[in-house]
Amino acid sequence: MRCLVLPAISVMAVIAFFSALTPIATAAITAKPDQVRAAFIYNLTNFVNWRDREFIQAGDCFTIQVLGNRTIARNLKLLTDNEKIWGRPFKIEYRDSPAQINNCHILYMDNSVTETISPDLIRELNESDILTIGDSSLFLEKGGIIALIEKNKRIQVVINLSAAKKTGFSFDAQLLKVARIFSPSKEQ
Amino acid sequence: MTTGNAPMSALLFSLLLSIVLVADFPGSGLAITKDATLLYLKNLSIQQLASIEVTSVSKTEEKLSDADAAVYVITSEDIRRSGMTSIPEILRMVPGLQVSRIDGNNWAISARGFNAWFADKLLVLVDGRSVYTPLFSGVFWNIQDTLLDDIDRIEVIRGPGATLWGANAVNGVINIITKKAKKTKGGLLKGGGGNIEQGFGAVRYGGKIGTRGYYRAYAKYFNRGAFETKEGRSADDQWHMGRAGFRLDFDLSKESSLTLEGGICDGQTHDRLSPNYLLQVEQPHFQKLTTDYTGGDLLGRWTHRSGSGSSTTFKWYVDRTDWNSNYIKETRDTLDLDFQHSFKVFSRNSIVWGLEYRMYHDNIPRTSYFDFDPKSRINNMFSGFFQDQITIIPEKLDFTIGTKLEHNDFSGFEIQPSGRFRFKPTANQTLWAAISRAVRTPSRADHDMNVLVGSFRTGPVTNVLLYKGNDHFDSEEVVAYEAGYRVVPKKRFSLDISAFYNVYWGLRGLAPSSKASKANFTLPGRTRVIALVLKNQFHENSYGVEVAGTVQLARWWKTSLNYSWLKLRLHTSQQMVGQELDEGNVPENQFSIRSYMDLPWNLQFDTLFFYVDSLRDMNIPSYTRLDIRLGWNPAKDVSVDLKLQNLLDDRHPEYINVGPLVSSQVPRSVYGKVTWKF
């Protein structure tokens, strides 16, 4: 019995010392916003219904293009590695400028890009059945469909229902329960 | 995984993660932990994802790590935890700044040398309003104040910032930026006191106006006791000041916003004047000086950000300052109109351009010591600037080139160009270099001043020394070469190094005047006037290195370390009279450590340590200073602070003023404070 006490105490002391040193161990899990955003994008695909089933089944891969944020692209690559959706692998592509967008199913746009583009571009994307995801309310104001907005240290899913209806996207109840619905008049 | 399991699995996961982290703590294991977090997130449900706490670097910090200049930001957290009670004292935290207390209510503050009571090479702005006075060129630090809780951040840029900010940003720019009214909703009440801080209090209230507007208003007052003389007696330099202000922010539409802010202040300072500077041949005693200050300002700003990434700002302000003593009196009104437009061209050019007009109207009545000729003046200043940031390789390499063209009544047109390049080898490293030219434009005093600075007796004749302004006094100029490296390898550690080499021409000095003149002073019969006139005389080099680092030792313990090294070399063959540019007037080495500790039971224990090298030519020995703050939050909205300043010595001098003010020594001090938010 006695021979166990000393190792037990030293193990506890080591854990106590390192847990004080480690930011993550002492509190609940914290993550980088772009990690949580990537996880959301990966997860969302299960709760979104495209107007055109054929469109999402077209091509060899399910393609997500990321505009202006290399971290998100990298995180998505790690998340989707060896994963399949509707029987097909994911393909993650990083894009520098809006001119390089082509043939994708989901387009994620960083706010640095959102600030510089006109609403026409997003409308065009929506009309070609691409699910547009951004990270700011400005993105929704410009007609984007889903925004992953950081608020009160959480990432909040905000859905622009009117834009989604126009272009024929619908969402499962499970997602709508978590999400906030964007209403242009109330936004600052 | 079900929702019910989440806390338990989070705990297990965090333990696992801590082991991973610890196992490769000094190594390059960050990628593993990052990916581990991702893999954990991957298996969460949408509900669980929505509840994950995120930590992110704020916008300003992001910009800071990218900046192509020697920038240092003091956050509102730094201000709160420093326990400092005035803006000039807060600036001690900035590497490369020299902050010296002359007496209880006067400071000498400068960047990269040339420190003096009116250090004339540092531009200071409060929400874009210049508080640099064109009277003597410099800043009256004792009237620069606001409710410190309302300051969002203080950005300090060392090195010339004239291309963007305008003349007199020769060695640096300090931007004091207050919080938006939206961020200061609700009430705040605070009060406290101690041996030097003899009593202070402040109240602020903020809220919403309609659906699109926010407001706040505040009032504050303090009464500060006197510092000490070398012998430990009262230096009679106590002061008190009251201040009130407001800020309104309106969102006119999604794209445009309007800000209106203003304030008034009223106070009184006490100082001692040196007999050497007074016409008191018979009675060589210190004379007490009482100065009354009043001031007011009002600023409006309209900002429009359009969808195409362009933004337009129109800003105006009016400002009145009035100081009144037996020694010197001045009333000054300022009007400023400012327009700025930024936009992108061909996705690779970020262009900013602007126009500014400023008008000063002053009135400087004659006293026994000062005579300005003319007594009152209206001065106009026009300027325009253009800057283009050209992206060569996106997110890797860019080049910024620009210039300011300015016209003032004293020195005419001034061109202040700059070129900077920035290279980011990786996302967390920045290398930058810059060359810029900036000028210190002539002040009203440089041109129009006559001041009697002392007298001595030879036989039956009284000799009086007169300093005279010079209508041909031109701008002082600098060409600065700078470079820097910044790295944030891990969240817990950052390092910022900058180095500079500056060449100055036409620095102000005094030369014997050929013309005998007694200006308009009435002097007794047997008086001989020795006149010295201001001239652009000196050529000087300076060079130095500044290092700033932060280390997060634990989740509850953050430290910052700053070091700066500075050298000045004066080149002149001429006879120097009364010049204030001695090489030995700057501390060659400065070092500081800040430590913030979050302890259990809602306690905070914060330490500030400063080492400042000697000022050789002033015979000021080097000094160390230790401050301790103990903070306690007994309830969510209540905080109690105990602050001990200057623990290491009874008192120490920081500066010997070259001028009429008699310096005093900084004593040990203590104060307590209670803050209640509602």
Coordinates of N, CA and C in Angstrom, one line a residue, chain A residues 15 18 20-27 29-33 35-36 38-40 42-44 47 68 70 74-76 78-81 83 94 96 111-112 114-118 141-142 150 153-155 174-175 177-178 184-185 187-188, chain B residues 10-11 13-15 17-18 21-22 25 30-31 33-35 37-47 49-56 59 182 208 211-212 214 251 254 305-310 344 394-395 491-492 553-556:
Chain A
I15 N 0.7 16.0 -13.0 CA -0.5 16.4 -13.7 C -0.9 17.8 -13.3
F18 N 1.4 20.3 -15.0 CA 1.3 20.5 -16.4 C -0.1 21.1 -16.8
A20 N -1.7 23.2 -15.1 CA -1.6 24.7 -14.9 C -0.9 25.4 -16.1
L21 N 0.0 24.6 -16.7 CA 0.8 25.1 -17.8 C 0.1 25.1 -19.1
T22 N -0.9 24.3 -19.2 CA -1.6 24.0 -20.5 C -2.9 24.7 -20.5
P23 N -3.1 25.5 -21.5 CA -4.3 26.3 -21.6 C -5.5 25.4 -21.7
I24 N -5.4 24.3 -22.5 CA -6.6 23.6 -22.9 C -7.1 22.7 -21.7
A25 N -6.1 22.2 -20.9 CA -6.5 21.2 -19.9 C -7.3 21.8 -18.8
T26 N -7.1 23.0 -18.5 CA -7.8 23.5 -17.3 C -9.2 23.9 -17.6
A27 N -9.6 24.3 -18.8 CA -10.9 24.7 -19.0 C -11.5 23.7 -20.0
I29 N -12.8 22.6 -23.8 CA -12.0 22.7 -25.0 C -12.2 24.1 -25.7
T30 N -11.1 24.6 -26.1 CA -11.2 25.8 -26.9 C -10.5 25.5 -28.3
A31 N -11.0 26.1 -29.3 CA -10.4 25.9 -30.6 C -10.3 27.2 -31.4
K32 N -9.6 27.1 -32.4 CA -9.5 28.3 -33.3 C -10.8 28.5 -34.1
P33 N -11.2 29.7 -34.4 CA -12.5 29.9 -35.1 C -12.5 29.1 -36.4
Q35 N -10.9 26.4 -37.2 CA -11.1 25.0 -37.0 C -12.6 24.6 -36.9
V36 N -13.3 25.4 -36.0 CA -14.7 25.2 -35.8 C -15.5 25.4 -37.1
A38 N -14.4 25.1 -40.2 CA -14.1 23.9 -41.1 C -15.0 22.7 -40.7
A39 N -15.0 22.5 -39.4 CA -15.8 21.4 -38.9 C -17.3 21.5 -39.2
F40 N -17.7 22.8 -39.1 CA -19.1 23.1 -39.5 C -19.4 22.8 -41.0
Y42 N -17.8 20.9 -43.0 CA -17.8 19.4 -43.2 C -19.1 18.8 -42.8
N43 N -19.6 19.2 -41.6 CA -20.8 18.7 -41.0 C -22.1 19.1 -41.7
L44 N -22.1 20.3 -42.2 CA -23.3 20.9 -42.8 C -23.9 20.1 -44.0
F47 N -27.0 18.2 -43.8 CA -28.3 18.8 -43.4 C -28.8 19.8 -44.5
G68 N -9.8 32.6 -50.5 CA -9.1 33.6 -49.6 C -8.7 33.2 -48.2
R70 N -6.5 30.1 -46.6 CA -5.8 28.9 -46.7 C -5.9 28.0 -45.5
R74 N -6.9 24.1 -45.6 CA -6.1 23.1 -45.0 C -6.9 22.2 -44.0
N75 N -7.6 22.9 -43.1 CA -8.4 22.2 -42.1 C -9.4 21.3 -42.8
L76 N -10.1 21.7 -43.9 CA -11.0 20.9 -44.6 C -10.4 19.7 -45.2
L78 N -7.8 18.1 -44.0 CA -7.6 17.2 -42.9 C -8.8 16.5 -42.5
L79 N -9.9 17.2 -42.5 CA -11.2 16.7 -42.0 C -11.8 15.7 -43.0
T80 N -11.6 15.9 -44.3 CA -12.3 15.1 -45.3 C -11.4 14.0 -45.9
D81 N -10.1 14.0 -45.4 CA -9.2 12.9 -45.9 C -9.8 11.5 -45.7
E83 N -12.6 10.5 -46.4 CA -14.1 10.5 -46.1 C -14.8 10.5 -47.5
Y94 N -8.2 25.4 -53.0 CA -8.0 26.7 -52.5 C -8.0 27.7 -53.7
D96 N -7.5 31.8 -55.0 CA -7.0 33.2 -54.6 C -8.0 34.3 -54.9
N111 N -14.0 36.7 -45.4 CA -14.5 38.1 -45.4 C -13.6 39.1 -46.1
S112 N -12.3 38.8 -46.2 CA -11.4 39.7 -46.9 C -11.9 39.8 -48.4
T114 N -15.1 38.9 -49.3 CA -16.5 39.4 -49.3 C -16.5 40.9 -49.4
E115 N -15.6 41.5 -48.7 CA -15.5 43.0 -48.7 C -15.3 43.6 -50.0
T116 N -14.7 42.8 -50.9 CA -14.3 43.5 -52.2 C -15.2 43.1 -53.4
I117 N -16.2 42.2 -53.2 CA -16.9 41.7 -54.3 C -18.3 42.3 -54.3
S118 N -19.0 42.3 -55.5 CA -20.3 42.8 -55.6 C -21.3 41.7 -55.3
E141 N -25.7 39.9 -46.1 CA -26.2 41.1 -46.7 C -26.0 41.1 -48.2
K142 N -24.9 40.6 -48.6 CA -24.6 40.5 -50.1 C -25.3 39.4 -50.8
E150 N -18.5 34.6 -35.8 CA -18.0 34.5 -34.4 C -18.8 35.5 -33.6
K153 N -17.6 34.4 -28.4 CA -16.7 33.3 -28.3 C -17.2 32.0 -28.8
R154 N -18.3 32.0 -29.6 CA -18.8 30.8 -30.2 C -18.9 31.1 -31.7
I155 N -19.0 30.0 -32.5 CA -19.3 30.2 -33.9 C -20.8 29.9 -34.1
Q174 N -32.9 19.7 -37.9 CA -31.8 19.7 -37.0 C -30.9 20.9 -37.1
L175 N -30.6 21.3 -38.3 CA -29.8 22.4 -38.5 C -30.5 23.7 -38.2
K177 N -32.7 24.2 -36.0 CA -32.8 24.3 -34.6 C -31.5 25.0 -34.0
V178 N -30.4 24.7 -34.6 CA -29.1 25.3 -34.1 C -28.9 26.7 -34.6
P184 N -32.6 40.8 -42.5 CA -31.8 42.0 -42.9 C -32.2 43.3 -42.1
S185 N -33.4 43.4 -41.8 CA -33.8 44.7 -41.1 C -33.2 44.8 -39.7
E187 N -30.3 43.4 -38.6 CA -28.9 43.4 -38.5 C -28.3 44.8 -38.5
Q188 N -27.2 44.9 -37.8 CA -26.5 46.2 -37.7 C -25.6 46.3 -38.9
Chain B
A10 N -14.9 15.6 -23.4 CA -14.1 16.8 -23.5 C -12.9 16.8 -22.5
L11 N -13.3 16.3 -21.2 CA -12.3 16.3 -20.2 C -11.2 15.3 -20.5
F13 N -10.5 14.2 -23.4 CA -9.7 14.6 -24.5 C -8.7 15.7 -24.1
S14 N -9.1 16.6 -23.3 CA -8.2 17.7 -22.9 C -7.0 17.1 -22.1
L15 N -7.3 16.1 -21.3 CA -6.2 15.4 -20.6 C -5.2 14.8 -21.6
L17 N -4.8 15.7 -24.7 CA -4.2 16.8 -25.4 C -3.1 17.4 -24.6
S18 N -3.3 17.5 -23.3 CA -2.3 18.1 -22.5 C -1.0 17.3 -22.5
L21 N 0.7 17.9 -25.7 CA 1.3 19.3 -25.7 C 2.6 19.3 -24.9
V22 N 2.5 18.6 -23.7 CA 3.6 18.6 -22.8 C 4.7 17.8 -23.4
F25 N 6.5 20.0 -25.8 CA 6.4 21.4 -25.5 C 7.4 22.3 -26.2
L30 N 3.2 21.6 -32.4 CA 1.9 22.3 -32.5 C 1.0 21.8 -33.5
A31 N 1.6 21.3 -34.6 CA 0.8 20.8 -35.7 C -0.1 19.6 -35.2
T33 N -1.1 19.0 -32.2 CA -2.3 19.3 -31.3 C -3.4 20.0 -32.1
K34 N -3.0 20.8 -33.1 CA -3.9 21.5 -34.0 C -4.8 20.4 -34.6
D35 N -4.1 19.4 -35.2 CA -4.9 18.4 -35.9 C -5.7 17.5 -34.9
T37 N -7.2 18.7 -32.3 CA -8.4 19.4 -32.1 C -9.4 19.2 -33.2
L38 N -8.8 19.3 -34.4 CA -9.7 19.1 -35.6 C -10.4 17.8 -35.6
L39 N -9.6 16.7 -35.3 CA -10.2 15.4 -35.3 C -11.3 15.3 -34.2
Y40 N -11.0 16.0 -33.1 CA -12.0 16.0 -32.1 C -13.3 16.7 -32.6
L41 N -13.1 17.8 -33.2 CA -14.3 18.6 -33.7 C -15.1 17.8 -34.7
K42 N -14.3 17.0 -35.5 CA -14.9 16.3 -36.6 C -16.0 15.4 -36.1
N43 N -15.9 14.8 -34.9 CA -16.8 13.9 -34.4 C -17.9 14.5 -33.6
L44 N -18.0 15.8 -33.5 CA -19.0 16.4 -32.8 C -20.3 16.6 -33.6
S45 N -21.4 16.7 -32.9 CA -22.7 17.0 -33.6 C -22.7 18.5 -33.8
I46 N -23.7 18.9 -34.6 CA -23.8 20.3 -34.9 C -24.1 21.1 -33.7
Q47 N -24.9 20.6 -32.8 CA -25.2 21.3 -31.5 C -24.0 21.5 -30.7
L49 N -20.9 21.5 -31.8 CA -20.0 22.5 -32.5 C -20.4 23.9 -32.1
A50 N -21.7 24.1 -32.0 CA -22.2 25.5 -31.8 C -21.8 25.9 -30.4
S51 N -21.5 25.0 -29.5 CA -21.1 25.4 -28.1 C -19.6 25.4 -27.8
I52 N -18.8 25.1 -28.8 CA -17.4 25.1 -28.7 C -16.9 26.6 -28.5
E53 N -16.1 26.8 -27.5 CA -15.6 28.1 -27.3 C -14.4 28.4 -28.2
V54 N -14.4 29.5 -28.9 CA -13.2 29.8 -29.8 C -12.4 31.0 -29.2
T55 N -11.1 30.9 -29.5 CA -10.3 32.1 -29.1 C -9.7 32.6 -30.4
S56 N -9.8 33.9 -30.5 CA -9.2 34.4 -31.8 C -8.4 35.7 -31.5
K59 N -8.7 41.9 -34.4 CA -8.3 42.5 -35.7 C -7.1 43.4 -35.6
K182 N -21.0 51.9 -28.5 CA -21.6 50.6 -28.4 C -20.9 49.7 -27.4
K208 N -28.4 53.1 -25.6 CA -28.8 53.1 -27.0 C -29.7 54.3 -27.3
T211 N -32.8 52.7 -32.7 CA -32.3 51.4 -33.1 C -30.9 51.4 -33.7
R212 N -30.4 52.6 -34.0 CA -29.2 52.7 -34.7 C -28.1 53.5 -34.0
Y214 N -25.8 54.9 -30.4 CA -25.3 54.6 -29.1 C -24.7 55.9 -28.5
D251 N -25.2 54.4 -36.8 CA -25.1 53.7 -38.1 C -26.2 54.3 -39.0
K254 N -26.2 50.5 -43.6 CA -25.2 49.3 -43.3 C -23.8 49.7 -43.7
R305 N -18.3 52.8 -46.1 CA -17.6 51.7 -46.7 C -18.5 51.1 -47.7
S306 N -18.0 51.1 -49.0 CA -18.9 50.6 -50.0 C -18.5 49.1 -50.3
G307 N -19.4 48.4 -51.0 CA -19.3 47.0 -51.2 C -18.0 46.6 -52.0
S308 N -17.5 47.6 -52.8 CA -16.4 47.2 -53.6 C -15.1 47.4 -52.9
G309 N -15.1 47.5 -51.5 CA -13.9 47.5 -50.8 C -13.3 48.9 -50.6
S310 N -14.0 49.9 -51.1 CA -13.5 51.3 -50.9 C -14.1 51.9 -49.7
K344 N -9.3 49.9 -54.1 CA -8.4 48.9 -54.7 C -8.4 49.1 -56.2
P394 N 0.9 37.8 -53.7 CA -0.1 37.9 -52.7 C 0.3 37.2 -51.4
E395 N 0.0 37.9 -50.3 CA 0.3 37.4 -48.9 C 1.8 37.2 -48.7
K491 N 1.3 30.7 -30.1 CA 0.4 31.6 -29.5 C 1.0 32.2 -28.2
R492 N 1.9 31.5 -27.6 CA 2.3 31.9 -26.3 C 3.6 32.8 -26.3
L553 N 3.5 32.3 -20.0 CA 4.1 31.2 -19.2 C 3.1 30.1 -18.8
A554 N 1.9 30.6 -18.6 CA 0.8 29.6 -18.3 C -0.5 30.3 -18.7
R555 N -1.5 29.6 -18.6 CA -2.8 30.2 -18.9 C -3.1 31.4 -18.1
W556 N -2.6 31.4 -16.8 CA -2.9 32.4 -15.9 C -1.7 33.4 -15.7

